[in-house]
CSV table of C-alpha atoms in Angstrom, one decimal:
chain,number,residue,atom,x,y,z
J,286,SER,CA,-70.5,23.2,-23.4
J,287,SER,CA,-68.0,23.2,-20.7
J,288,GLY,CA,-64.9,21.6,-19.1
J,289,ILE,CA,-63.7,20.1,-15.7
J,290,ASN,CA,-60.2,20.8,-14.1
J,291,ALA,CA,-59.2,17.8,-12.3
J,292,GLU,CA,-57.1,19.6,-9.9
J,293,TRP,CA,-57.8,17.5,-6.6
J,294,PRO,CA,-55.2,14.3,-6.4
J,295,LEU,CA,-56.2,11.7,-9.1
J,296,ARG,CA,-56.4,8.0,-7.6
J,297,PRO,CA,-56.1,5.1,-9.9
J,298,GLY,CA,-59.0,3.0,-10.0
J,299,ALA,CA,-62.5,4.8,-9.5
J,300,ASP,CA,-61.7,8.2,-9.8
J,301,SER,CA,-60.3,7.2,-13.7
J,302,ILE,CA,-63.4,7.5,-15.1
J,303,PHE,CA,-65.2,10.8,-15.4
J,304,LYS,CA,-68.9,11.3,-17.1
J,305,CYS,CA,-70.5,14.3,-18.2
J,306,GLN,CA,-74.1,14.5,-18.3
J,307,ALA,CA,-76.5,17.0,-19.9
J,308,LYS,CA,-80.4,17.7,-19.2
J,309,PHE,CA,-82.2,19.4,-21.9
J,310,ALA,CA,-84.9,21.9,-20.5
J,311,ASN,CA,-87.7,21.6,-23.2
J,312,ASN,CA,-87.9,17.6,-22.3
J,313,GLU,CA,-87.0,15.1,-20.2
J,314,MET,CA,-84.1,13.8,-22.4
J,315,THR,CA,-80.9,13.7,-21.1
J,316,SER,CA,-77.0,12.9,-23.0
J,317,GLU,CA,-74.5,11.6,-21.4
J,318,SER,CA,-70.7,10.5,-22.3
J,319,SER,CA,-67.8,9.6,-20.1
J,320,VAL,CA,-64.2,9.4,-20.6
J,321,THR,CA,-61.3,7.0,-19.2
J,322,LEU,CA,-58.4,8.2,-17.7
J,323,ASN,CA,-55.0,6.0,-17.2
J,324,VAL,CA,-54.4,6.9,-14.1
J,325,PHE,CA,-51.0,5.5,-12.8
J,326,THR,CA,-48.2,5.7,-10.6
J,327,ILE,CA,-44.5,5.8,-11.1
J,328,ALA,CA,-42.1,5.1,-8.5
J,329,GLN,CA,-38.0,4.6,-8.4
J,330,THR,CA,-36.0,2.7,-6.0
J,331,PRO,CA,-33.3,3.0,-4.3
J,332,ALA,CA,-33.2,6.9,-3.1
J,333,LYS,CA,-29.8,6.8,-2.8
J,334,ASN,CA,-26.8,4.1,-2.3
J,335,ILE,CA,-23.1,3.8,-1.7
J,336,ILE,CA,-21.2,1.2,-3.9
J,337,ALA,CA,-17.7,0.1,-4.1
J,338,VAL,CA,-16.2,-0.4,-6.9
J,339,GLY,CA,-17.0,-3.5,-8.7
J,340,GLU,CA,-20.3,-3.7,-7.2
J,341,THR,CA,-22.9,-3.8,-8.8
J,342,GLU,CA,-26.5,-2.0,-8.6
J,343,THR,CA,-29.7,-2.5,-9.5
J,344,LEU,CA,-32.0,0.9,-10.2
J,345,THR,CA,-35.8,0.2,-10.7
J,346,CYS,CA,-38.5,1.9,-12.3
J,347,THR,CA,-42.1,1.2,-11.1
J,348,VAL,CA,-45.0,1.8,-12.9
J,349,SER,CA,-48.4,0.5,-10.9
J,350,ASP,CA,-52.1,0.5,-12.1
J,351,ASN,CA,-51.4,1.1,-15.7
J,352,THR,CA,-53.6,-0.2,-18.6
J,353,GLY,CA,-51.0,1.1,-21.6
J,354,THR,CA,-48.3,0.2,-23.0
J,355,VAL,CA,-45.2,2.0,-20.9
J,356,ALA,CA,-41.7,2.9,-22.4
J,357,TYR,CA,-38.6,3.4,-20.1
J,358,SER,CA,-35.7,5.7,-20.6
J,359,TRP,CA,-32.6,6.7,-18.1
J,360,ASN,CA,-31.0,9.9,-17.9
J,361,LYS,CA,-28.0,10.6,-15.5
J,362,ASP,CA,-27.0,14.2,-14.3
J,363,GLY,CA,-29.9,15.3,-16.5
J,364,SER,CA,-28.5,13.5,-19.6
J,365,PRO,CA,-29.6,10.7,-22.0
J,366,ILE,CA,-27.5,7.2,-21.2
J,367,ASP,CA,-28.0,3.8,-22.5
J,368,GLY,CA,-30.9,2.0,-20.8
J,369,ALA,CA,-34.4,1.2,-22.0
J,370,ALA,CA,-36.0,-1.4,-19.3
J,371,SER,CA,-37.5,-1.1,-16.2
J,372,GLN,CA,-34.3,-1.8,-14.9
J,373,LEU,CA,-30.8,-0.6,-15.1
J,374,VAL,CA,-27.6,-2.3,-13.8
J,375,VAL,CA,-24.9,0.2,-12.5
J,376,THR,CA,-21.2,-1.4,-12.0
J,377,PRO,CA,-18.5,1.2,-11.9
J,378,SER,CA,-14.9,0.5,-12.6
J,379,ASP,CA,-13.9,3.7,-11.1
J,380,VAL,CA,-14.6,5.8,-8.7
J,381,ASN,CA,-16.0,8.8,-10.5
J,382,GLY,CA,-17.6,7.2,-13.9
J,383,LYS,CA,-20.4,6.1,-12.3
J,384,ALA,CA,-21.5,8.1,-9.5
J,385,GLY,CA,-24.4,10.7,-9.5
J,386,GLN,CA,-28.2,11.2,-10.1
J,387,TYR,CA,-30.3,8.6,-11.8
J,388,THR,CA,-33.6,9.3,-13.5
J,389,CYS,CA,-35.8,6.9,-15.0
J,390,SER,CA,-38.9,8.4,-17.6
J,391,VAL,CA,-41.5,6.3,-19.0
J,392,THR,CA,-44.0,7.2,-21.9
J,393,VAL,CA,-47.4,5.3,-21.9
J,394,THR,CA,-49.4,4.7,-24.9
J,395,ASN,CA,-52.8,3.6,-24.5
J,396,GLY,CA,-54.6,2.5,-27.5
J,397,GLU,CA,-53.7,5.6,-30.2
J,398,VAL,CA,-53.0,8.3,-27.1
J,399,THR,CA,-49.6,8.5,-26.3
J,400,SER,CA,-48.8,10.4,-22.9
J,401,LYS,CA,-45.9,12.7,-22.9
J,402,SER,CA,-43.0,11.6,-20.6
J,403,PHE,CA,-43.2,11.4,-16.3
J,404,SER,CA,-40.4,11.0,-13.7
J,405,PRO,CA,-40.9,10.1,-10.7
J,406,ASP,CA,-40.9,12.7,-7.9
J,407,THR,CA,-37.3,11.2,-6.9
J,408,GLY,CA,-34.5,9.6,-8.5
J,409,SER,CA,-31.7,7.8,-7.2
J,410,ALA,CA,-28.9,9.0,-5.9
J,411,ILE,CA,-25.1,7.0,-6.3
J,412,ASP,CA,-21.9,7.4,-4.7
J,413,VAL,CA,-19.1,5.1,-5.5
J,414,PHE,CA,-15.7,4.4,-3.3
J,415,ASP,CA,-12.4,2.1,-3.5
J,416,VAL,CA,-10.4,0.7,-0.7
J,417,ALA,CA,-7.0,0.0,-1.3
J,418,ILE,CA,-4.0,-1.3,0.6
J,419,THR,CA,-0.6,-1.2,0.3
J,420,PRO,CA,2.5,-2.4,-0.3
J,421,GLU,CA,1.4,-5.5,-1.6
J,422,THR,CA,4.3,-7.1,0.2
J,423,LEU,CA,6.0,-6.0,3.2
J,424,GLY,CA,8.8,-7.4,4.9
J,425,ALA,CA,9.2,-6.1,8.6
J,426,GLU,CA,12.1,-6.6,10.6
J,427,ILE,CA,12.2,-7.8,14.3
J,428,GLY,CA,11.9,-4.5,16.5
J,429,LYS,CA,11.8,-2.4,13.6
J,430,GLU,CA,8.4,-0.3,13.0
J,431,SER,CA,6.5,-1.1,10.0
J,432,THR,CA,3.4,0.5,8.4
J,433,LEU,CA,0.2,-0.8,6.5
J,434,THR,CA,-1.9,1.9,4.6
J,435,CYS,CA,-5.4,1.8,3.5
J,436,THR,CA,-6.9,4.5,1.2
J,437,ILE,CA,-10.4,4.8,0.7
J,438,THR,CA,-11.2,6.9,-2.3
J,439,LYS,CA,-14.8,8.1,-2.6
J,440,SER,CA,-16.6,10.1,-5.0
J,441,SER,CA,-18.4,12.4,-2.6
J,442,ASP,CA,-16.0,14.6,-0.3
J,443,SER,CA,-19.1,15.0,2.0
J,444,ALA,CA,-19.3,11.3,3.4
J,445,THR,CA,-17.4,9.9,6.2
J,446,VAL,CA,-15.1,6.9,6.5
J,447,LYS,CA,-14.4,4.4,9.1
J,448,TYR,CA,-11.3,1.9,9.2
J,449,LYS,CA,-10.9,-1.9,10.4
J,450,TRP,CA,-7.8,-4.2,9.8
J,451,SER,CA,-8.4,-7.7,9.9
J,452,LYS,CA,-5.5,-10.4,9.4
J,453,LYS,CA,-6.1,-14.6,8.1
J,454,ASN,CA,-6.0,-17.2,10.1
J,455,ALA,CA,-5.4,-20.6,10.0
J,456,GLU,CA,-8.5,-21.4,8.3
J,457,ASN,CA,-8.2,-18.8,5.8
J,458,THR,CA,-10.9,-16.3,7.4
J,459,PHE,CA,-10.0,-13.1,8.6
J,460,ASP,CA,-9.8,-11.6,12.1
J,461,ASP,CA,-10.5,-8.4,13.0
J,462,ILE,CA,-7.5,-6.8,14.9
J,463,SER,CA,-8.8,-4.9,17.8
J,464,GLY,CA,-8.1,-1.2,18.3
J,465,GLN,CA,-7.2,-0.5,14.5
J,466,THR,CA,-9.4,2.1,13.3
J,467,GLN,CA,-6.7,4.2,11.4
J,468,SER,CA,-6.2,4.4,8.1
J,469,GLU,CA,-2.4,3.5,8.9
J,470,TYR,CA,-1.9,0.0,10.6
J,471,LYS,CA,1.6,0.4,12.6
J,472,PHE,CA,3.2,-2.2,14.6
J,473,THR,CA,6.7,-3.4,15.7
J,474,PRO,CA,7.1,-7.2,15.4
J,475,THR,CA,9.0,-9.1,18.3
J,476,ASP,CA,9.0,-12.7,16.4
J,477,ILE,CA,7.2,-13.6,13.2
J,478,SER,CA,3.9,-14.5,14.9
J,479,LEU,CA,3.0,-11.1,12.7
J,480,ALA,CA,3.8,-12.7,9.6
J,481,GLY,CA,0.8,-13.5,7.4
J,482,THR,CA,-1.8,-11.9,4.9
J,483,TYR,CA,-3.7,-8.6,5.8
J,484,ILE,CA,-6.6,-6.5,4.5
J,485,CYS,CA,-8.7,-3.6,5.3
J,486,GLU,CA,-12.3,-2.9,5.3
J,487,GLY,CA,-13.6,0.7,4.7
J,488,GLU,CA,-17.3,1.7,5.8
J,489,VAL,CA,-18.5,5.1,3.8
J,490,SER,CA,-21.9,6.8,5.2
J,491,GLU,CA,-23.8,9.5,4.2
J,492,GLY,CA,-26.9,10.6,4.3
J,493,GLY,CA,-28.0,8.2,6.3
J,494,VAL,CA,-26.9,5.4,3.9
J,495,SER,CA,-23.5,3.5,4.3
J,496,SER,CA,-21.9,0.8,2.6
J,497,THR,CA,-18.9,-1.9,3.7
J,498,TYR,CA,-16.2,-2.8,1.5
J,499,HIS,CA,-13.4,-4.7,1.7
J,500,SER,CA,-9.8,-4.1,0.0
J,501,SER,CA,-9.9,-5.7,-3.4
J,502,GLY,CA,-5.6,-6.7,-2.9
J,503,GLU,CA,-4.2,-8.1,0.2
J,504,SER,CA,-1.0,-7.3,1.5
J,505,THR,CA,1.6,-10.4,2.4
J,506,VAL,CA,3.8,-9.7,5.7
J,507,GLN,CA,7.2,-10.8,6.3
J,508,VAL,CA,8.8,-11.2,9.4
J,509,PHE,CA,12.5,-11.4,9.4
J,510,GLY,CA,15.6,-10.7,11.6
J,511,ILE,CA,18.4,-11.9,13.8
J,512,ASP,CA,17.8,-13.6,16.8
J,513,LYS,CA,21.1,-14.5,17.8
J,514,ALA,CA,24.7,-15.2,17.0
J,515,THR,CA,26.9,-17.4,19.0
J,516,SER,CA,29.7,-19.5,18.9
J,517,THR,CA,30.9,-23.2,19.8
J,518,ALA,CA,33.5,-22.0,22.0
J,519,SER,CA,33.7,-19.1,24.4
J,520,ASP,CA,34.4,-15.7,22.9
J,521,ILE,CA,38.0,-15.8,23.7
J,522,ILE,CA,40.4,-17.9,21.7
J,523,LYS,CA,43.9,-19.0,21.5
J,524,THR,CA,45.8,-19.0,18.2
J,525,GLY,CA,45.6,-22.0,16.0
J,526,ASP,CA,42.2,-23.0,17.6
J,527,GLY,CA,39.2,-23.5,15.6
J,528,ILE,CA,35.6,-21.9,15.9
J,529,THR,CA,32.3,-22.5,14.7
J,530,LEU,CA,29.7,-19.7,14.7
J,531,SER,CA,26.0,-19.9,14.4
J,532,CYS,CA,23.9,-17.2,13.3
J,533,VAL,CA,19.8,-17.9,14.2
J,534,LEU,CA,17.1,-15.8,11.9
J,535,ASN,CA,13.8,-15.4,12.7
J,536,VAL,CA,11.9,-16.2,9.6
J,537,GLY,CA,8.5,-17.5,8.4
J,538,SER,CA,10.2,-19.7,5.7
J,539,LYS,CA,13.6,-20.5,4.2
J,540,SER,CA,12.7,-19.1,1.0
J,541,GLN,CA,12.8,-15.4,2.6
J,542,VAL,CA,16.2,-15.5,2.7
J,543,ALA,CA,18.4,-15.3,-0.1
J,544,GLU,CA,21.5,-15.5,1.5
J,545,VAL,CA,24.0,-14.6,4.6
J,546,LYS,CA,27.0,-13.2,4.6
J,547,TRP,CA,29.4,-12.7,7.7
J,548,PHE,CA,32.1,-10.1,8.0
J,549,LYS,CA,35.0,-9.6,9.9
J,550,GLY,CA,35.1,-6.4,12.5
J,551,ASN,CA,32.0,-4.5,10.7
J,552,THR,CA,29.8,-4.6,7.6
J,553,ASP,CA,32.2,-1.9,5.7
J,554,GLY,CA,34.6,-4.4,3.9
J,555,ALA,CA,33.9,-7.1,1.8
J,556,ALA,CA,31.9,-10.3,3.3
J,557,ILE,CA,34.7,-13.0,4.2
J,558,PHE,CA,31.9,-15.6,4.0
J,559,THR,CA,28.5,-16.5,1.9
J,560,ASP,CA,26.5,-19.4,4.0
J,561,GLU,CA,24.5,-21.1,1.3
J,562,ALA,CA,23.8,-24.1,3.1
J,563,THR,CA,21.4,-23.2,5.8
J,564,VAL,CA,19.0,-25.2,8.1
J,565,PHE,CA,14.9,-24.4,8.5
J,566,ALA,CA,13.5,-25.3,11.2
J,567,ASP,CA,10.6,-24.3,13.7
J,568,ASP,CA,10.3,-20.7,11.9
J,569,LYS,CA,14.2,-20.3,12.2
J,570,LEU,CA,16.7,-20.1,10.0
J,571,THR,CA,20.6,-21.0,11.3
J,572,THR,CA,23.4,-20.5,9.7
J,573,THR,CA,27.1,-21.3,10.5
J,574,TYR,CA,30.4,-19.9,9.9
J,575,LYS,CA,33.4,-22.4,10.9
J,576,LYS,CA,36.8,-22.1,11.1
J,577,GLU,CA,39.4,-24.7,11.1
J,578,LYS,CA,42.6,-23.1,12.4
J,579,SER,CA,42.6,-19.5,13.6
J,580,THR,CA,46.2,-18.2,12.4
J,581,ASP,CA,46.1,-15.0,13.9
J,582,CYS,CA,44.2,-13.0,16.4
J,583,ASP,CA,40.6,-12.2,14.6
J,584,SER,CA,37.9,-9.4,15.6
J,585,ALA,CA,34.5,-10.6,16.3
J,586,LEU,CA,32.5,-11.9,13.4
J,587,ILE,CA,29.4,-9.8,12.7
J,588,PRO,CA,26.5,-11.8,10.3
J,589,LEU,CA,24.2,-9.8,8.5
J,590,LEU,CA,21.4,-10.5,6.3
């Protein structure tokens, strides 16, 4: 007897059938026997991907040109995990729990012959990231700088990140904010036009693969500020005259202002009047302080939110 060592690359099809033929020297009789090998290919996709927390990635193990019965199993970072099908669904609930190297294994049974387990040459490298925006609600005062922050948490330290900011429009879709590509969005409102709902978007890239995902939450910006304080008379009045002072606030809605207090001289002492009967129109809230008769030389009254 003699053996054959099939060291060349085997391909499914004709190469899977081998014959052994012997011819006896004393006569012209020959003897022939054949053996059929179950030659198959195994592949796994994708080779690499980056997904966001809450997204779903499906890993697929494909066995081609197989004539036997296939049983599947999966490993993550070399340790067995649940999964006995050709596809494995990965849905991370946090950044680190599902990130890692996934590899499928197949065991092929052909009749009474069971092969050993095989794995593809390359598995699937899965990286995970998350995008968050803070604060959830921000009160921005006219004339003062305010900041929204976008935080990207990622499982791979070597992955690169990019940022993009957007603001919701009247059609409830989001418009990109030009030039805002940093983790912080700083703005100084001059009126209430910057009030609204904001999201940030993160793009994470590594190894030729990139993924983009927006923050799961939103940030609501409310803009407010005192526009002006005016009086119905001149700034100088004589004792006995009455006066009505108005304070106009820039706000997006009346509900943004809980109350308006008036102070005499400065805001260190107690308020002399709290206005609860305010008028809201055209994104402005007008509150008034009315004094029917002045009995002394009053100092200026200062409105304060």
